Amino acid sequence: MQLQCPHCHKTNRIPDERLADEPVCGACGKALFAGVHALDATGLQAVLSQSTLPVIIDFWAPWCGPCLGFAPTYAAAAQKMGGKLIFVKIDTEANQALGAQYNIRSIPTLAVFKGKQELGRVSGALPPKQLQELIDQVLHTS
């Protein structure tokens, strides 16, 4: 699997079996899971199957105004809470099969997973306080 470092934007190659080892960037040495990761189907399946941390996925599209408005809130939460959860973005325009697979009917939609099991989802752009409440709930139950 390849992940772009959310800090220095260098691409890192990580074997799937090492995802649970809290990998760091080979270039800057910072944690790779502290930030938002744009993934495709292959990357998402690797993260869901290998991560020991809960995964929160933002299903979005580049033409969606609320999605674009929510992006800074999501990125701020990822910077604050990265390492406790893995923050992922899935562009449903570029990955239409994933949108269909996860039955995404409106965007933005946040879906929370532990392993391959979906724990819940919320549709709509959340204000920072509600996003933090969702994150706290996820951390409390997992």
PDB file of C-alpha atoms in Angstrom:
ATOM      1  CA  MET A   1       0.000   0.000   0.000  1.00  0.00           C
ATOM      2  CA  GLN A   2       1.165   3.531  -0.683  1.00  0.00           C
ATOM      3  CA  LEU A   3       0.301   6.423   1.620  1.00  0.00           C
ATOM      4  CA  GLN A   4       1.091  10.058   1.111  1.00  0.00           C
ATOM      5  CA  CYS A   5       2.508  11.659   4.241  1.00  0.00           C
ATOM      6  CA  PRO A   6       0.020  14.270   5.509  1.00  0.00           C
ATOM      7  CA  HIS A   7       2.963  16.406   6.698  1.00  0.00           C
ATOM      8  CA  CYS A   8       5.567  16.478   3.898  1.00  0.00           C
ATOM      9  CA  HIS A   9       3.434  14.875   1.125  1.00  0.00           C
ATOM     10  CA  LYS A  10       6.064  12.253   0.225  1.00  0.00           C
ATOM     11  CA  THR A  11       4.715   8.880  -0.875  1.00  0.00           C
ATOM     12  CA  ASN A  12       5.547   5.988   1.444  1.00  0.00           C
ATOM     13  CA  ARG A  13       5.240   2.320   0.557  1.00  0.00           C
ATOM     14  CA  ILE A  14       3.977   0.266   3.476  1.00  0.00           C
ATOM     15  CA  PRO A  15       3.471  -3.503   3.429  1.00  0.00           C
ATOM     16  CA  ASP A  16      -0.127  -4.337   4.416  1.00  0.00           C
ATOM     17  CA  GLU A  17       1.061  -6.455   7.334  1.00  0.00           C
ATOM     18  CA  ARG A  18       2.875  -3.401   8.814  1.00  0.00           C
ATOM     19  CA  LEU A  19      -0.119  -1.040   8.902  1.00  0.00           C
ATOM     20  CA  ALA A  20      -0.797  -1.871  12.555  1.00  0.00           C
ATOM     21  CA  ASP A  21       2.798  -0.901  13.507  1.00  0.00           C
ATOM     22  CA  GLU A  22       2.042   2.860  13.536  1.00  0.00           C
ATOM     23  CA  PRO A  23       4.249   3.609  10.513  1.00  0.00           C
ATOM     24  CA  VAL A  24       6.222   6.833  10.179  1.00  0.00           C
ATOM     25  CA  CYS A  25       7.225   8.713   7.051  1.00  0.00           C
ATOM     26  CA  GLY A  26      10.599   7.708   5.645  1.00  0.00           C
ATOM     27  CA  ALA A  27      11.307  11.327   4.682  1.00  0.00           C
ATOM     28  CA  CYS A  28      10.196  13.426   7.670  1.00  0.00           C
ATOM     29  CA  GLY A  29       9.799  10.785  10.395  1.00  0.00           C
ATOM     30  CA  LYS A  30       6.303  11.914  11.436  1.00  0.00           C
ATOM     31  CA  ALA A  31       3.371   9.554  11.965  1.00  0.00           C
ATOM     32  CA  LEU A  32       1.663   8.623   8.714  1.00  0.00           C
ATOM     33  CA  PHE A  33      -1.766   8.258  10.271  1.00  0.00           C
ATOM     34  CA  ALA A  34      -1.812  11.745  11.807  1.00  0.00           C
ATOM     35  CA  GLY A  35      -3.779  13.574   9.111  1.00  0.00           C
ATOM     36  CA  VAL A  36      -6.304  12.857   6.366  1.00  0.00           C
ATOM     37  CA  HIS A  37      -5.566  10.146   3.808  1.00  0.00           C
ATOM     38  CA  ALA A  38      -7.140  10.132   0.359  1.00  0.00           C
ATOM     39  CA  LEU A  39      -7.471   6.456  -0.541  1.00  0.00           C
ATOM     40  CA  ASP A  40      -8.781   4.346  -3.386  1.00  0.00           C
ATOM     41  CA  ALA A  41     -10.457   0.933  -3.104  1.00  0.00           C
ATOM     42  CA  THR A  42      -7.200  -0.981  -2.643  1.00  0.00           C
ATOM     43  CA  GLY A  43      -5.889   1.389   0.014  1.00  0.00           C
ATOM     44  CA  LEU A  44      -9.192   1.436   1.868  1.00  0.00           C
ATOM     45  CA  GLN A  45      -9.431  -2.351   2.013  1.00  0.00           C
ATOM     46  CA  ALA A  46      -5.853  -2.570   3.300  1.00  0.00           C
ATOM     47  CA  VAL A  47      -6.502   0.001   6.032  1.00  0.00           C
ATOM     48  CA  LEU A  48      -9.810  -1.577   7.096  1.00  0.00           C
ATOM     49  CA  SER A  49      -8.374  -5.083   7.241  1.00  0.00           C
ATOM     50  CA  GLN A  50      -5.058  -4.228   8.941  1.00  0.00           C
ATOM     51  CA  SER A  51      -5.718  -1.282  11.248  1.00  0.00           C
ATOM     52  CA  THR A  52      -6.150  -1.781  14.952  1.00  0.00           C
ATOM     53  CA  LEU A  53      -7.487   1.788  15.210  1.00  0.00           C
ATOM     54  CA  PRO A  54     -11.027   2.858  14.326  1.00  0.00           C
ATOM     55  CA  VAL A  55     -11.309   4.347  10.831  1.00  0.00           C
ATOM     56  CA  ILE A  56     -13.522   7.325  10.023  1.00  0.00           C
ATOM     57  CA  ILE A  57     -14.239   7.828   6.331  1.00  0.00           C
ATOM     58  CA  ASP A  58     -15.434  11.034   4.713  1.00  0.00           C
ATOM     59  CA  PHE A  59     -17.241  10.151   1.475  1.00  0.00           C
ATOM     60  CA  TRP A  60     -17.192  13.359  -0.567  1.00  0.00           C
ATOM     61  CA  ALA A  61     -17.056  14.781  -4.102  1.00  0.00           C
ATOM     62  CA  PRO A  62     -15.123  17.747  -5.505  1.00  0.00           C
ATOM     63  CA  TRP A  63     -18.278  19.424  -6.877  1.00  0.00           C
ATOM     64  CA  CYS A  64     -20.069  19.285  -3.486  1.00  0.00           C
ATOM     65  CA  GLY A  65     -20.148  22.653  -1.697  1.00  0.00           C
ATOM     66  CA  PRO A  66     -20.920  21.242   1.774  1.00  0.00           C
ATOM     67  CA  CYS A  67     -18.106  18.689   1.288  1.00  0.00           C
ATOM     68  CA  LEU A  68     -15.626  21.441   0.501  1.00  0.00           C
ATOM     69  CA  GLY A  69     -16.860  23.496   3.433  1.00  0.00           C
ATOM     70  CA  PHE A  70     -16.497  20.518   5.794  1.00  0.00           C
ATOM     71  CA  ALA A  71     -12.973  19.613   4.632  1.00  0.00           C
ATOM     72  CA  PRO A  72     -11.121  22.082   6.937  1.00  0.00           C
ATOM     73  CA  THR A  73     -13.128  20.888   9.952  1.00  0.00           C
ATOM     74  CA  TYR A  74     -12.301  17.267   9.123  1.00  0.00           C
ATOM     75  CA  ALA A  75      -8.607  18.087   8.564  1.00  0.00           C
ATOM     76  CA  ALA A  76      -8.412  19.938  11.897  1.00  0.00           C
ATOM     77  CA  ALA A  77      -9.940  16.958  13.706  1.00  0.00           C
ATOM     78  CA  ALA A  78      -7.459  14.642  11.968  1.00  0.00           C
ATOM     79  CA  GLN A  79      -4.528  16.769  13.127  1.00  0.00           C
ATOM     80  CA  LYS A  80      -5.874  16.842  16.667  1.00  0.00           C
ATOM     81  CA  MET A  81      -6.984  13.197  16.970  1.00  0.00           C
ATOM     82  CA  GLY A  82      -4.676  11.428  14.501  1.00  0.00           C
ATOM     83  CA  GLY A  83      -3.073   8.411  16.119  1.00  0.00           C
ATOM     84  CA  LYS A  84      -6.318   7.603  17.946  1.00  0.00           C
ATOM     85  CA  LEU A  85      -8.337   7.176  14.749  1.00  0.00           C
ATOM     86  CA  ILE A  86      -7.422   6.945  11.097  1.00  0.00           C
ATOM     87  CA  PHE A  87      -9.015   9.695   9.030  1.00  0.00           C
ATOM     88  CA  VAL A  88      -9.751   8.768   5.409  1.00  0.00           C
ATOM     89  CA  LYS A  89     -11.332  10.636   2.498  1.00  0.00           C
ATOM     90  CA  ILE A  90     -12.931   8.812  -0.420  1.00  0.00           C
ATOM     91  CA  ASP A  91     -13.675  10.884  -3.517  1.00  0.00           C
ATOM     92  CA  THR A  92     -16.947   9.294  -4.681  1.00  0.00           C
ATOM     93  CA  GLU A  93     -16.578  10.886  -8.095  1.00  0.00           C
ATOM     94  CA  ALA A  94     -13.221   9.188  -8.721  1.00  0.00           C
ATOM     95  CA  ASN A  95     -14.222   5.998  -6.854  1.00  0.00           C
ATOM     96  CA  GLN A  96     -17.843   5.471  -7.867  1.00  0.00           C
ATOM     97  CA  ALA A  97     -17.694   1.747  -7.174  1.00  0.00           C
ATOM     98  CA  LEU A  98     -16.824   2.447  -3.528  1.00  0.00           C
ATOM     99  CA  GLY A  99     -19.743   4.830  -3.221  1.00  0.00           C
ATOM    100  CA  ALA A 100     -22.016   2.078  -4.545  1.00  0.00           C
ATOM    101  CA  GLN A 101     -20.387  -0.621  -2.406  1.00  0.00           C
ATOM    102  CA  TYR A 102     -20.961   1.384   0.777  1.00  0.00           C
ATOM    103  CA  ASN A 103     -24.423   2.539  -0.320  1.00  0.00           C
ATOM    104  CA  ILE A 104     -23.578   6.247  -0.165  1.00  0.00           C
ATOM    105  CA  ARG A 105     -26.753   8.156  -1.039  1.00  0.00           C
ATOM    106  CA  SER A 106     -25.795  11.673   0.037  1.00  0.00           C
ATOM    107  CA  ILE A 107     -22.546  13.482   0.559  1.00  0.00           C
ATOM    108  CA  PRO A 108     -20.757  14.267   2.666  1.00  0.00           C
ATOM    109  CA  THR A 109     -21.265  11.060   4.610  1.00  0.00           C
ATOM    110  CA  LEU A 110     -19.054   9.999   7.489  1.00  0.00           C
ATOM    111  CA  ALA A 111     -18.818   6.266   8.134  1.00  0.00           C
ATOM    112  CA  VAL A 112     -16.992   4.762  11.096  1.00  0.00           C
ATOM    113  CA  PHE A 113     -15.372   1.328  10.961  1.00  0.00           C
ATOM    114  CA  LYS A 114     -13.557  -0.950  13.367  1.00  0.00           C
ATOM    115  CA  GLY A 115     -11.888  -3.551  11.203  1.00  0.00           C
ATOM    116  CA  LYS A 116     -14.275  -4.290   8.374  1.00  0.00           C
ATOM    117  CA  GLN A 117     -17.370  -3.749  10.541  1.00  0.00           C
ATOM    118  CA  GLU A 118     -19.241  -0.495  10.102  1.00  0.00           C
ATOM    119  CA  LEU A 119     -20.136   0.998  13.472  1.00  0.00           C
ATOM    120  CA  GLY A 120     -22.298   3.808  12.140  1.00  0.00           C
ATOM    121  CA  ARG A 121     -22.646   6.717   9.764  1.00  0.00           C
ATOM    122  CA  VAL A 122     -23.765  10.323   9.673  1.00  0.00           C
ATOM    123  CA  SER A 123     -24.804  12.275   6.586  1.00  0.00           C
ATOM    124  CA  GLY A 124     -24.187  15.984   6.202  1.00  0.00           C
ATOM    125  CA  ALA A 125     -21.400  18.383   7.047  1.00  0.00           C
ATOM    126  CA  LEU A 126     -20.916  18.465  10.807  1.00  0.00           C
ATOM    127  CA  PRO A 127     -19.839  21.525  12.747  1.00  0.00           C
ATOM    128  CA  PRO A 128     -16.632  21.034  14.773  1.00  0.00           C
ATOM    129  CA  LYS A 129     -18.420  20.351  18.075  1.00  0.00           C
ATOM    130  CA  GLN A 130     -20.618  17.603  16.592  1.00  0.00           C
ATOM    131  CA  LEU A 131     -17.660  16.013  14.824  1.00  0.00           C
ATOM    132  CA  GLN A 132     -15.738  15.954  18.117  1.00  0.00           C
ATOM    133  CA  GLU A 133     -18.760  14.371  19.839  1.00  0.00           C
ATOM    134  CA  LEU A 134     -18.845  11.656  17.151  1.00  0.00           C
ATOM    135  CA  ILE A 135     -15.114  11.031  17.589  1.00  0.00           C
ATOM    136  CA  ASP A 136     -15.468  10.867  21.379  1.00  0.00           C
ATOM    137  CA  GLN A 137     -18.322   8.380  20.996  1.00  0.00           C
ATOM    138  CA  VAL A 138     -16.236   6.205  18.663  1.00  0.00           C
ATOM    139  CA  LEU A 139     -13.269   6.247  21.032  1.00  0.00           C
ATOM    140  CA  HIS A 140     -15.492   5.461  24.013  1.00  0.00           C
ATOM    141  CA  THR A 141     -17.110   2.427  22.356  1.00  0.00           C
ATOM    142  CA  SER A 142     -14.052   0.907  20.660  1.00  0.00           C
TER     143      SER A 142
END
